C-alpha cells in the first residue's frame, strides 16, 4: 500500500505556496487560486460517496485548526455520520468569509470601495438582526425583519443592495454545504422582496426619438454652463444605455479597459445582480477623456467637490441645454432604435439589464451574451457618432 501523506504542509508553505492544490493528510488540501486566495478543502467519503467540504479561507483558518476540523470530520464520517450537517457557523462568521471570496472579483480586492460599502451595510442593517443566527437556519421571516423596515422607509435602493449581500452570504454557505438545499438562499430573498411594499408607481420618463439623440448630445456638449465631467457622464450613460445611478456610482475598479468591459457590481444594480456591459469605441473614448480630466482616483465621473455627481446633475444639464428628455429616457431611445434596426429582443433586453423582465429573457440568464451584445453597442455608438 502507498504510504499515507500526513501533516505534509507547514505554516510557511501555506503562506507562500503558488497556485495549485497541496495535500496535507486526512483528505485535507490547500487550494491556491491564480488570484492568490487560499482556502482549505477536505476530500472525504460520506455514506459511500466522495464529497469535498470547504473548511474556510486559509488566511482566517490556521493550518492547525484546519487539521483539527479535518480529523473531527473524518471521525464523524467513520461512524456513519455526515460531517457537513455537524458543522455550525453563525451568519456573522460566514459573512466575512463570503465577502473575502466576493472580493476576488473586485479589482482592488478588499481595499476597494465595494468592500467599504459592503461592510457599512452589513454592520448597519444585517448583522444586528442575523449575526448570531446559524447561517443554515436563516429563513424567510428572518430576511423580512431586515428588509421590511427599509421598504417602509422608502429606502428601496438600499434595500436592494442589502438583499444582494444577504444572497451572497447564503449562497456562499450553500456552496460550503452549510445550508440545504442549494439555491434556497436566493429564493428566500426574492420571495421576501416580492412581498414588500413597492416603490412609487412607475412613471414614464421623457424620451427623444432615437434620431434626435446625437443632436441632443451636441447641445449638452456645447453648453457653457454644463461642466465637462457632467457632459461626459451624459454621453457615457447614453452610449452604454445604463441607468444614471450606475454611471454616477461607477468606480475605476469596475472597468476593464483592456477587455472593454464594464462590470457593474450588484450593489449598484436595480435588481441586485452584477451586470457586464461591453464598451464600444465611443464609450472607451469617453473614459479616456474622463481619466485625462480627473486622473485615476476612485470615482470615475466626479462632481465639483471631487465626489460623486449629484442626483440632479444630469437632469440639470439636459434642462440647461434645452433637451426635452430625462437621463433615463435615453434608455427608451436605445430600445426604440434597437427595434427599428431589427435587433433580437433578448439582446436588447440584456443590454438594458432587464433579465427579470420576462420569462423568456430569464431563461437565458446563465449566459449574459456579452460578446453577442458587443456589436450591438458598437452599432449604437456609431449611430450616435462622436463629437466633432
mmCIF file of C-alpha atoms in Angstrom:
data_model
loop_
_atom_site.group_PDB
_atom_site.id
_atom_site.type_symbol
_atom_site.label_atom_id
_atom_site.label_comp_id
_atom_site.label_asym_id
_atom_site.label_seq_id
_atom_site.Cartn_x
_atom_site.Cartn_y
_atom_site.Cartn_z
ATOM 1 C CA UNK A 1 0.000 0.000 0.000
ATOM 2 C CA UNK A 2 1.193 3.528 -0.677
ATOM 3 C CA UNK A 3 2.255 5.476 2.368
ATOM 4 C CA UNK A 4 -0.351 7.941 3.606
ATOM 5 C CA UNK A 5 0.758 11.544 3.370
ATOM 6 C CA UNK A 6 0.091 13.117 6.788
ATOM 7 C CA UNK A 7 0.959 16.608 8.011
ATOM 8 C CA UNK A 8 2.836 17.314 4.796
ATOM 9 C CA UNK A 9 2.282 21.064 4.932
ATOM 10 C CA UNK A 10 3.854 23.719 7.109
ATOM 11 C CA UNK A 11 2.608 27.158 8.099
ATOM 12 C CA UNK A 12 5.303 28.698 5.889
ATOM 13 C CA UNK A 13 4.198 26.624 2.893
ATOM 14 C CA UNK A 14 0.595 27.708 3.459
ATOM 15 C CA UNK A 15 1.635 31.360 3.368
ATOM 16 C CA UNK A 16 3.898 31.161 0.317
ATOM 17 C CA UNK A 17 2.565 28.348 -1.917
ATOM 18 C CA UNK A 18 1.813 29.316 -5.512
ATOM 19 C CA UNK A 19 -1.367 28.437 -7.439
ATOM 20 C CA UNK A 20 -2.333 24.770 -7.207
ATOM 21 C CA UNK A 21 -3.575 22.102 -4.772
ATOM 22 C CA UNK A 22 -1.440 20.792 -1.893
ATOM 23 C CA UNK A 23 -2.256 17.652 0.111
ATOM 24 C CA UNK A 24 -1.699 17.580 3.876
ATOM 25 C CA UNK A 25 -3.444 14.481 5.295
ATOM 26 C CA UNK A 26 -6.885 13.191 6.334
ATOM 27 C CA UNK A 27 -8.061 14.377 2.943
ATOM 28 C CA UNK A 28 -7.124 17.970 3.809
ATOM 29 C CA UNK A 29 -5.907 20.087 0.894
ATOM 30 C CA UNK A 30 -4.794 23.675 0.476
ATOM 31 C CA UNK A 31 -6.101 25.231 -2.737
ATOM 32 C CA UNK A 32 -4.423 28.375 -4.017
ATOM 33 C CA UNK A 33 -6.106 30.234 -6.869
ATOM 34 C CA UNK A 34 -4.374 32.328 -9.508
ATOM 35 C CA UNK A 35 -5.586 35.434 -7.660
ATOM 36 C CA UNK A 36 -3.577 34.323 -4.603
ATOM 37 C CA UNK A 37 -6.601 33.459 -2.428
ATOM 38 C CA UNK A 38 -6.114 30.362 -0.281
ATOM 39 C CA UNK A 39 -8.759 28.005 1.046
ATOM 40 C CA UNK A 40 -8.979 24.696 2.875
ATOM 41 C CA UNK A 41 -10.870 21.767 1.333
ATOM 42 C CA UNK A 42 -11.269 18.266 2.708
ATOM 43 C CA UNK A 43 -11.971 15.362 0.360
ATOM 44 C CA UNK A 44 -13.733 12.616 2.279
ATOM 45 C CA UNK A 45 -16.119 9.664 1.857
ATOM 46 C CA UNK A 46 -19.593 10.275 3.316
ATOM 47 C CA UNK A 47 -22.175 7.484 3.068
ATOM 48 C CA UNK A 48 -20.144 5.851 0.323
ATOM 49 C CA UNK A 49 -19.805 8.998 -1.753
ATOM 50 C CA UNK A 50 -16.781 11.223 -2.159
ATOM 51 C CA UNK A 51 -17.508 14.822 -1.222
ATOM 52 C CA UNK A 52 -15.457 18.000 -0.871
ATOM 53 C CA UNK A 53 -16.043 20.013 2.295
ATOM 54 C CA UNK A 54 -14.858 23.591 2.478
ATOM 55 C CA UNK A 55 -13.113 24.443 5.749
ATOM 56 C CA UNK A 56 -12.693 28.155 5.168
ATOM 57 C CA UNK A 57 -10.220 30.738 3.963
ATOM 58 C CA UNK A 58 -6.626 29.843 4.821
ATOM 59 C CA UNK A 59 -5.982 33.452 5.857
ATOM 60 C CA UNK A 60 -8.693 33.113 8.514
ATOM 61 C CA UNK A 61 -8.347 29.434 9.465
ATOM 62 C CA UNK A 62 -4.877 28.304 10.592
ATOM 63 C CA UNK A 63 -3.260 25.062 9.484
ATOM 64 C CA UNK A 64 -3.671 23.630 12.996
ATOM 65 C CA UNK A 65 -7.376 24.499 13.094
ATOM 66 C CA UNK A 66 -7.922 23.066 9.603
ATOM 67 C CA UNK A 67 -6.223 19.802 10.680
ATOM 68 C CA UNK A 68 -8.412 19.560 13.786
ATOM 69 C CA UNK A 69 -11.557 20.156 11.728
ATOM 70 C CA UNK A 70 -10.460 17.548 9.164
ATOM 71 C CA UNK A 71 -9.812 14.977 11.886
ATOM 72 C CA UNK A 72 -13.185 15.667 13.502
ATOM 73 C CA UNK A 73 -14.941 15.319 10.144
ATOM 74 C CA UNK A 74 -13.193 12.030 9.452
ATOM 75 C CA UNK A 75 -14.252 10.678 12.850
ATOM 76 C CA UNK A 76 -17.874 11.611 12.206
ATOM 77 C CA UNK A 77 -17.833 10.026 8.745
ATOM 78 C CA UNK A 78 -16.307 6.760 10.050
ATOM 79 C CA UNK A 79 -19.233 6.317 12.444
ATOM 80 C CA UNK A 80 -21.755 6.749 9.629
ATOM 81 C CA UNK A 81 -22.488 10.434 10.231
ATOM 82 C CA UNK A 82 -22.370 13.378 7.855
ATOM 83 C CA UNK A 83 -19.816 15.968 8.998
ATOM 84 C CA UNK A 84 -21.448 18.584 6.796
ATOM 85 C CA UNK A 85 -24.542 18.524 8.994
ATOM 86 C CA UNK A 86 -22.481 18.583 12.168
ATOM 87 C CA UNK A 87 -20.831 21.887 11.308
ATOM 88 C CA UNK A 88 -22.343 25.022 12.783
ATOM 89 C CA UNK A 89 -21.375 28.541 11.859
ATOM 90 C CA UNK A 90 -23.154 31.796 12.535
ATOM 91 C CA UNK A 91 -24.168 34.311 9.889
ATOM 92 C CA UNK A 92 -21.628 36.731 11.410
ATOM 93 C CA UNK A 93 -18.865 34.130 10.951
ATOM 94 C CA UNK A 94 -19.954 33.280 7.413
ATOM 95 C CA UNK A 95 -20.289 36.900 6.265
ATOM 96 C CA UNK A 96 -16.585 37.937 6.211
ATOM 97 C CA UNK A 97 -15.631 34.664 4.518
ATOM 98 C CA UNK A 98 -18.247 35.239 1.826
ATOM 99 C CA UNK A 99 -17.055 38.812 1.408
ATOM 100 C CA UNK A 100 -13.421 37.714 1.086
ATOM 101 C CA UNK A 101 -14.305 35.374 -1.777
ATOM 102 C CA UNK A 102 -16.505 38.065 -3.330
ATOM 103 C CA UNK A 103 -13.588 40.485 -3.173
ATOM 104 C CA UNK A 104 -11.657 38.276 -5.583
ATOM 105 C CA UNK A 105 -13.841 39.746 -8.350
ATOM 106 C CA UNK A 106 -13.123 43.343 -7.271
ATOM 107 C CA UNK A 107 -10.132 44.890 -8.989
ATOM 108 C CA UNK A 108 -8.771 46.402 -5.771
ATOM 109 C CA UNK A 109 -9.800 43.384 -3.695
ATOM 110 C CA UNK A 110 -10.604 44.019 -0.054
ATOM 111 C CA UNK A 111 -9.115 47.517 -0.356
ATOM 112 C CA UNK A 112 -11.830 48.629 -2.789
ATOM 113 C CA UNK A 113 -14.777 50.926 -2.203
ATOM 114 C CA UNK A 114 -17.033 47.896 -2.740
ATOM 115 C CA UNK A 115 -15.585 46.357 0.421
ATOM 116 C CA UNK A 116 -16.292 49.501 2.453
ATOM 117 C CA UNK A 117 -19.840 49.685 1.106
ATOM 118 C CA UNK A 118 -20.363 46.007 1.936
ATOM 119 C CA UNK A 119 -19.021 46.456 5.466
ATOM 120 C CA UNK A 120 -21.170 49.510 6.231
ATOM 121 C CA UNK A 121 -24.448 47.930 5.089
ATOM 122 C CA UNK A 122 -23.737 44.658 6.898
ATOM 123 C CA UNK A 123 -22.922 46.449 10.155
ATOM 124 C CA UNK A 124 -25.870 48.839 9.921
ATOM 125 C CA UNK A 125 -28.694 46.588 8.729
ATOM 126 C CA UNK A 126 -27.887 42.881 8.582
ATOM 127 C CA UNK A 127 -25.666 41.710 11.437
ATOM 128 C CA UNK A 128 -27.807 43.243 14.223
ATOM 129 C CA UNK A 129 -30.660 41.010 13.019
ATOM 130 C CA UNK A 130 -28.969 37.898 11.604
ATOM 131 C CA UNK A 131 -25.448 37.920 13.046
ATOM 132 C CA UNK A 132 -25.985 35.440 15.892
ATOM 133 C CA UNK A 133 -28.135 33.044 13.861
ATOM 134 C CA UNK A 134 -26.796 29.763 12.462
ATOM 135 C CA UNK A 135 -26.326 30.578 8.775
ATOM 136 C CA UNK A 136 -28.147 27.378 7.846
ATOM 137 C CA UNK A 137 -31.220 28.426 9.830
ATOM 138 C CA UNK A 138 -31.806 31.825 8.191
ATOM 139 C CA UNK A 139 -35.348 31.717 6.779
ATOM 140 C CA UNK A 140 -37.875 33.958 5.059
ATOM 141 C CA UNK A 141 -39.111 35.609 8.256
ATOM 142 C CA UNK A 142 -35.550 36.487 9.294
ATOM 143 C CA UNK A 143 -34.750 38.161 5.981
ATOM 144 C CA UNK A 144 -38.070 40.012 6.157
ATOM 145 C CA UNK A 145 -37.045 41.538 9.528
ATOM 146 C CA UNK A 146 -34.050 43.095 7.776
ATOM 147 C CA UNK A 147 -35.646 44.293 4.550
ATOM 148 C CA UNK A 148 -39.163 45.356 5.529
ATOM 149 C CA UNK A 149 -38.101 48.426 7.593
ATOM 150 C CA UNK A 150 -36.065 49.670 4.616
ATOM 151 C CA UNK A 151 -39.026 49.232 2.275
ATOM 152 C CA UNK A 152 -41.391 51.042 4.661
ATOM 153 C CA UNK A 153 -38.880 53.904 4.934
ATOM 154 C CA UNK A 154 -38.807 54.227 1.147
ATOM 155 C CA UNK A 155 -35.123 53.207 1.010
ATOM 156 C CA UNK A 156 -35.644 50.856 -1.910
ATOM 157 C CA UNK A 157 -32.152 51.244 -3.393
ATOM 158 C CA UNK A 158 -30.574 50.409 -0.031
ATOM 159 C CA UNK A 159 -32.999 47.528 0.412
ATOM 160 C CA UNK A 160 -31.952 46.011 -2.913
ATOM 161 C CA UNK A 161 -28.279 46.465 -2.046
ATOM 162 C CA UNK A 162 -28.722 44.765 1.335
ATOM 163 C CA UNK A 163 -30.766 41.960 -0.229
ATOM 164 C CA UNK A 164 -27.986 41.248 -2.715
ATOM 165 C CA UNK A 165 -25.426 40.938 0.053
ATOM 166 C CA UNK A 166 -27.606 38.600 2.085
ATOM 167 C CA UNK A 167 -27.944 36.426 -1.033
ATOM 168 C CA UNK A 168 -24.149 36.386 -1.423
ATOM 169 C CA UNK A 169 -23.630 35.105 2.138
ATOM 170 C CA UNK A 170 -26.360 32.472 1.919
ATOM 171 C CA UNK A 171 -25.105 31.218 -1.450
ATOM 172 C CA UNK A 172 -21.561 31.011 -0.056
ATOM 173 C CA UNK A 173 -22.927 28.883 2.805
ATOM 174 C CA UNK A 174 -24.718 26.622 0.323
ATOM 175 C CA UNK A 175 -21.527 26.042 -1.650
ATOM 176 C CA UNK A 176 -19.754 25.220 1.622
ATOM 177 C CA UNK A 177 -22.514 22.700 2.478
ATOM 178 C CA UNK A 178 -23.660 24.799 5.434
ATOM 179 C CA UNK A 179 -27.161 25.263 4.047
ATOM 180 C CA UNK A 180 -29.624 22.983 2.316
ATOM 181 C CA UNK A 181 -30.879 22.902 -0.341
ATOM 182 C CA UNK A 182 -28.711 24.718 -2.856
ATOM 183 C CA UNK A 183 -30.471 27.726 -4.314
ATOM 184 C CA UNK A 184 -32.672 28.290 -1.297
ATOM 185 C CA UNK A 185 -30.923 31.479 -0.190
ATOM 186 C CA UNK A 186 -31.705 33.412 -3.360
ATOM 187 C CA UNK A 187 -35.245 32.000 -3.436
ATOM 188 C CA UNK A 188 -35.857 33.145 0.151
ATOM 189 C CA UNK A 189 -34.671 36.690 -0.515
ATOM 190 C CA UNK A 190 -36.607 37.004 -3.764
ATOM 191 C CA UNK A 191 -39.771 35.738 -2.051
ATOM 192 C CA UNK A 192 -39.394 38.404 0.625
ATOM 193 C CA UNK A 193 -38.723 41.116 -1.965
ATOM 194 C CA UNK A 194 -41.941 40.275 -3.795
ATOM 195 C CA UNK A 195 -43.929 40.618 -0.573
ATOM 196 C CA UNK A 196 -42.607 44.042 0.442
ATOM 197 C CA UNK A 197 -44.219 47.433 -0.245
ATOM 198 C CA UNK A 198 -43.191 48.611 -3.673
ATOM 199 C CA UNK A 199 -41.626 51.920 -4.636
ATOM 200 C CA UNK A 200 -43.796 54.653 -6.051
ATOM 201 C CA UNK A 201 -45.684 53.733 -9.207
ATOM 202 C CA UNK A 202 -43.533 53.694 -12.314
ATOM 203 C CA UNK A 203 -43.848 56.818 -14.411
ATOM 204 C CA UNK A 204 -42.717 57.081 -17.986
ATOM 205 C CA UNK A 205 -39.596 59.146 -18.472
ATOM 206 C CA UNK A 206 -39.492 61.770 -21.179
ATOM 207 C CA UNK A 207 -37.579 60.359 -24.123
ATOM 208 C CA UNK A 208 -36.405 61.530 -27.521
ATOM 209 C CA UNK A 209 -36.848 59.767 -30.819
ATOM 210 C CA UNK A 210 -33.616 57.899 -31.434
ATOM 211 C CA UNK A 211 -32.892 60.060 -34.479
ATOM 212 C CA UNK A 212 -32.654 63.120 -32.179
ATOM 213 C CA UNK A 213 -30.201 61.654 -29.658
ATOM 214 C CA UNK A 214 -26.980 62.720 -31.412
ATOM 215 C CA UNK A 215 -28.177 66.332 -31.733
ATOM 216 C CA UNK A 216 -29.170 66.357 -28.040
ATOM 217 C CA UNK A 217 -25.678 65.283 -27.005
ATOM 218 C CA UNK A 218 -24.168 68.036 -29.138
ATOM 219 C CA UNK A 219 -26.359 70.592 -27.350
ATOM 220 C CA UNK A 220 -25.194 69.333 -23.963
ATOM 221 C CA UNK A 221 -21.538 69.354 -25.069
ATOM 222 C CA UNK A 222 -21.844 72.901 -26.376
ATOM 223 C CA UNK A 223 -23.489 74.455 -23.315
ATOM 224 C CA UNK A 224 -21.015 76.689 -21.464
ATOM 225 C CA UNK A 225 -22.670 76.226 -18.041
ATOM 226 C CA UNK A 226 -22.509 72.433 -18.044
ATOM 227 C CA UNK A 227 -19.293 71.076 -16.533
ATOM 228 C CA UNK A 228 -17.280 68.794 -18.784
ATOM 229 C CA UNK A 229 -17.485 65.922 -16.287
ATOM 230 C CA UNK A 230 -21.288 66.109 -16.452
ATOM 231 C CA UNK A 231 -21.249 66.280 -20.273
ATOM 232 C CA UNK A 232 -19.146 63.117 -20.310
ATOM 233 C CA UNK A 233 -21.433 61.375 -17.811
ATOM 234 C CA UNK A 234 -24.454 62.145 -20.008
ATOM 235 C CA UNK A 235 -22.692 60.803 -23.096
ATOM 236 C CA UNK A 236 -21.433 57.687 -21.318
ATOM 237 C CA UNK A 237 -24.904 56.902 -19.983
ATOM 238 C CA UNK A 238 -26.365 57.168 -23.471
ATOM 239 C CA UNK A 239 -23.629 55.057 -25.090
ATOM 240 C CA UNK A 240 -23.979 52.248 -22.540
ATOM 241 C CA UNK A 241 -27.785 52.526 -22.130
ATOM 242 C CA UNK A 242 -27.093 52.466 -18.395
ATOM 243 C CA UNK A 243 -29.150 53.873 -15.563
ATOM 244 C CA UNK A 244 -27.901 57.209 -14.288
ATOM 245 C CA UNK A 245 -27.292 55.836 -10.785
ATOM 246 C CA UNK A 246 -24.943 53.220 -12.233
ATOM 247 C CA UNK A 247 -22.954 55.930 -14.044
ATOM 248 C CA UNK A 248 -22.801 58.227 -11.010
ATOM 249 C CA UNK A 249 -21.587 55.439 -8.733
ATOM 250 C CA UNK A 250 -19.074 53.980 -11.190
ATOM 251 C CA UNK A 251 -15.562 53.499 -9.826
ATOM 252 C CA UNK A 252 -12.442 52.806 -11.846
ATOM 253 C CA UNK A 253 -12.110 49.279 -10.479
ATOM 254 C CA UNK A 254 -15.347 48.389 -12.312
ATOM 255 C CA UNK A 255 -13.737 48.988 -15.722
ATOM 256 C CA UNK A 256 -11.503 46.563 -17.591
ATOM 257 C CA UNK A 257 -10.304 48.817 -20.402
ATOM 258 C CA UNK A 258 -8.115 46.103 -21.950
ATOM 259 C CA UNK A 259 -11.110 43.789 -22.359
ATOM 260 C CA UNK A 260 -13.506 46.716 -22.968
ATOM 261 C CA UNK A 261 -15.952 45.570 -20.271
ATOM 262 C CA UNK A 262 -17.736 47.472 -17.525
ATOM 263 C CA UNK A 263 -18.793 45.178 -14.661
ATOM 264 C CA UNK A 264 -21.390 46.911 -12.500
ATOM 265 C CA UNK A 265 -21.473 45.289 -9.033
ATOM 266 C CA UNK A 266 -24.765 44.041 -7.648
ATOM 267 C CA UNK A 267 -24.733 46.820 -5.056
ATOM 268 C CA UNK A 268 -25.201 49.390 -7.847
ATOM 269 C CA UNK A 269 -27.814 47.457 -9.815
ATOM 270 C CA UNK A 270 -31.575 47.792 -9.556
ATOM 271 C CA UNK A 271 -32.057 44.003 -9.410
ATOM 272 C CA UNK A 272 -29.051 43.403 -7.098
ATOM 273 C CA UNK A 273 -27.286 41.255 -9.649
ATOM 274 C CA UNK A 274 -23.941 42.194 -11.221
ATOM 275 C CA UNK A 275 -24.151 43.247 -14.855
ATOM 276 C CA UNK A 276 -21.443 43.249 -17.532
ATOM 277 C CA UNK A 277 -21.564 45.811 -20.323
ATOM 278 C CA UNK A 278 -19.380 45.674 -23.433
ATOM 279 C CA UNK A 279 -17.750 49.053 -24.037
ATOM 280 C CA UNK A 280 -17.914 50.469 -27.550
ATOM 281 C CA UNK A 281 -15.152 52.631 -29.008
ATOM 282 C CA UNK A 282 -17.293 55.667 -28.187
ATOM 283 C CA UNK A 283 -17.647 54.636 -24.543
ATOM 284 C CA UNK A 284 -13.912 53.921 -24.276
ATOM 285 C CA UNK A 285 -13.163 57.362 -25.735
ATOM 286 C CA UNK A 286 -15.331 58.930 -23.023
ATOM 287 C CA UNK A 287 -13.460 57.053 -20.289
ATOM 288 C CA UNK A 288 -10.113 58.104 -21.741
ATOM 289 C CA UNK A 289 -11.177 61.746 -21.597
ATOM 290 C CA UNK A 290 -12.522 61.321 -18.067
ATOM 291 C CA UNK A 291 -9.169 59.908 -16.967
ATOM 292 C CA UNK A 292 -7.309 62.813 -18.578
ATOM 293 C CA UNK A 293 -9.692 65.208 -16.842
ATOM 294 C CA UNK A 294 -9.629 63.731 -13.338
ATOM 295 C CA UNK A 295 -6.852 61.135 -13.199
ATOM 296 C CA UNK A 296 -7.432 57.680 -11.729
ATOM 297 C CA UNK A 297 -8.740 58.374 -8.237
ATOM 298 C CA UNK A 298 -11.681 56.194 -7.256
ATOM 299 C CA UNK A 299 -14.903 57.734 -8.588
ATOM 300 C CA UNK A 300 -14.915 57.920 -12.393
ATOM 301 C CA UNK A 301 -17.391 60.755 -13.031
ATOM 302 C CA UNK A 302 -16.775 63.380 -10.360
ATOM 303 C CA UNK A 303 -18.658 66.394 -9.152
ATOM 304 C CA UNK A 304 -17.271 69.826 -8.355
ATOM 305 C CA UNK A 305 -16.065 68.704 -4.903
ATOM 306 C CA UNK A 306 -14.371 65.562 -6.185
ATOM 307 C CA UNK A 307 -17.088 63.140 -5.052
ATOM 308 C CA UNK A 308 -19.921 61.522 -6.970
ATOM 309 C CA UNK A 309 -22.076 63.640 -9.254
ATOM 310 C CA UNK A 310 -25.264 64.843 -7.614
ATOM 311 C CA UNK A 311 -28.539 63.057 -8.325
ATOM 312 C CA UNK A 312 -29.746 66.048 -10.326
ATOM 313 C CA UNK A 313 -26.547 66.720 -12.301
ATOM 314 C CA UNK A 314 -27.706 65.030 -15.498
ATOM 315 C CA UNK A 315 -31.253 66.395 -15.290
ATOM 316 C CA UNK A 316 -29.900 69.917 -14.752
ATOM 317 C CA UNK A 317 -27.551 69.573 -17.728
ATOM 318 C CA UNK A 318 -30.352 68.443 -20.029
ATOM 319 C CA UNK A 319 -32.612 71.250 -18.842
ATOM 320 C CA UNK A 320 -29.940 73.904 -19.387
ATOM 321 C CA UNK A 321 -29.251 72.565 -22.893
ATOM 322 C CA UNK A 322 -32.956 72.622 -23.741
ATOM 323 C CA UNK A 323 -33.152 68.846 -24.224
ATOM 324 C CA UNK A 324 -36.681 67.629 -23.513
ATOM 325 C CA UNK A 325 -35.729 64.242 -22.124
ATOM 326 C CA UNK A 326 -34.504 62.640 -18.924
ATOM 327 C CA UNK A 327 -31.306 60.666 -18.473
ATOM 328 C CA UNK A 328 -33.371 57.514 -18.055
ATOM 329 C CA UNK A 329 -35.366 58.371 -21.158
ATOM 330 C CA UNK A 330 -32.325 57.693 -23.340
ATOM 331 C CA UNK A 331 -32.728 54.013 -22.441
ATOM 332 C CA UNK A 332 -36.101 54.141 -24.167
ATOM 333 C CA UNK A 333 -34.475 55.823 -27.161
ATOM 334 C CA UNK A 334 -31.962 52.970 -27.329
ATOM 335 C CA UNK A 335 -34.730 50.368 -27.110
ATOM 336 C CA UNK A 336 -36.734 52.041 -29.889
ATOM 337 C CA UNK A 337 -33.615 52.227 -32.080
ATOM 338 C CA UNK A 338 -32.901 48.532 -31.451
ATOM 339 C CA UNK A 339 -36.419 47.578 -32.500
ATOM 340 C CA UNK A 340 -36.172 49.791 -35.581
ATOM 341 C CA UNK A 341 -32.919 48.035 -36.534
ATOM 342 C CA UNK A 342 -34.432 44.591 -36.038
ATOM 343 C CA UNK A 343 -32.179 43.712 -33.100
ATOM 344 C CA UNK A 344 -33.061 40.480 -31.298
ATOM 345 C CA UNK A 345 -35.345 41.334 -28.368
ATOM 346 C CA UNK A 346 -33.320 39.229 -25.944
ATOM 347 C CA UNK A 347 -30.086 41.048 -26.833
ATOM 348 C CA UNK A 348 -31.615 44.486 -26.317
ATOM 349 C CA UNK A 349 -33.176 43.368 -23.025
ATOM 350 C CA UNK A 350 -29.820 42.114 -21.780
ATOM 351 C CA UNK A 351 -28.226 45.393 -22.845
ATOM 352 C CA UNK A 352 -30.722 47.193 -20.590
ATOM 353 C CA UNK A 353 -30.149 44.688 -17.727
ATOM 354 C CA UNK A 354 -33.786 43.611 -17.967
ATOM 355 C CA UNK A 355 -33.031 39.943 -17.264
ATOM 356 C CA UNK A 356 -36.048 39.649 -14.979
ATOM 357 C CA UNK A 357 -38.296 41.481 -17.410
ATOM 358 C CA UNK A 358 -39.763 38.321 -18.925
ATOM 359 C CA UNK A 359 -39.639 34.564 -18.505
ATOM 360 C CA UNK A 360 -38.127 34.228 -21.965
ATOM 361 C CA UNK A 361 -35.204 36.518 -21.133
ATOM 362 C CA UNK A 362 -34.745 34.996 -17.698
ATOM 363 C CA UNK A 363 -34.343 31.572 -19.308
ATOM 364 C CA UNK A 364 -31.069 32.791 -20.850
ATOM 365 C CA UNK A 365 -29.748 34.195 -17.571
ATOM 366 C CA UNK A 366 -26.982 31.593 -17.331
ATOM 367 C CA UNK A 367 -25.246 33.339 -20.253
ATOM 368 C CA UNK A 368 -25.238 37.130 -20.366
ATOM 369 C CA UNK A 369 -24.477 37.091 -24.121
ATOM 370 C CA UNK A 370 -21.695 39.627 -23.614
ATOM 371 C CA UNK A 371 -19.887 39.034 -26.910
ATOM 372 C CA UNK A 372 -23.126 38.976 -28.869
ATOM 373 C CA UNK A 373 -24.022 42.341 -27.331
ATOM 374 C CA UNK A 374 -20.676 43.872 -28.264
ATOM 375 C CA UNK A 375 -21.513 44.579 -31.945
ATOM 376 C CA UNK A 376 -24.927 45.874 -30.834
ATOM 377 C CA UNK A 377 -23.409 48.518 -28.552
ATOM 378 C CA UNK A 378 -20.822 49.406 -31.206
ATOM 379 C CA UNK A 379 -23.583 49.942 -33.777
ATOM 380 C CA UNK A 380 -25.415 52.204 -31.297
ATOM 381 C CA UNK A 381 -22.208 54.184 -30.732
ATOM 382 C CA UNK A 382 -21.649 54.509 -34.469
ATOM 383 C CA UNK A 383 -25.246 55.639 -34.956
ATOM 384 C CA UNK A 384 -24.852 58.396 -32.346
ATOM 385 C CA UNK A 385 -21.423 59.431 -33.597
ATOM 386 C CA UNK A 386 -18.631 61.144 -31.694
ATOM 387 C CA UNK A 387 -18.461 64.946 -31.197
ATOM 388 C CA UNK A 388 -16.785 66.921 -33.971
#
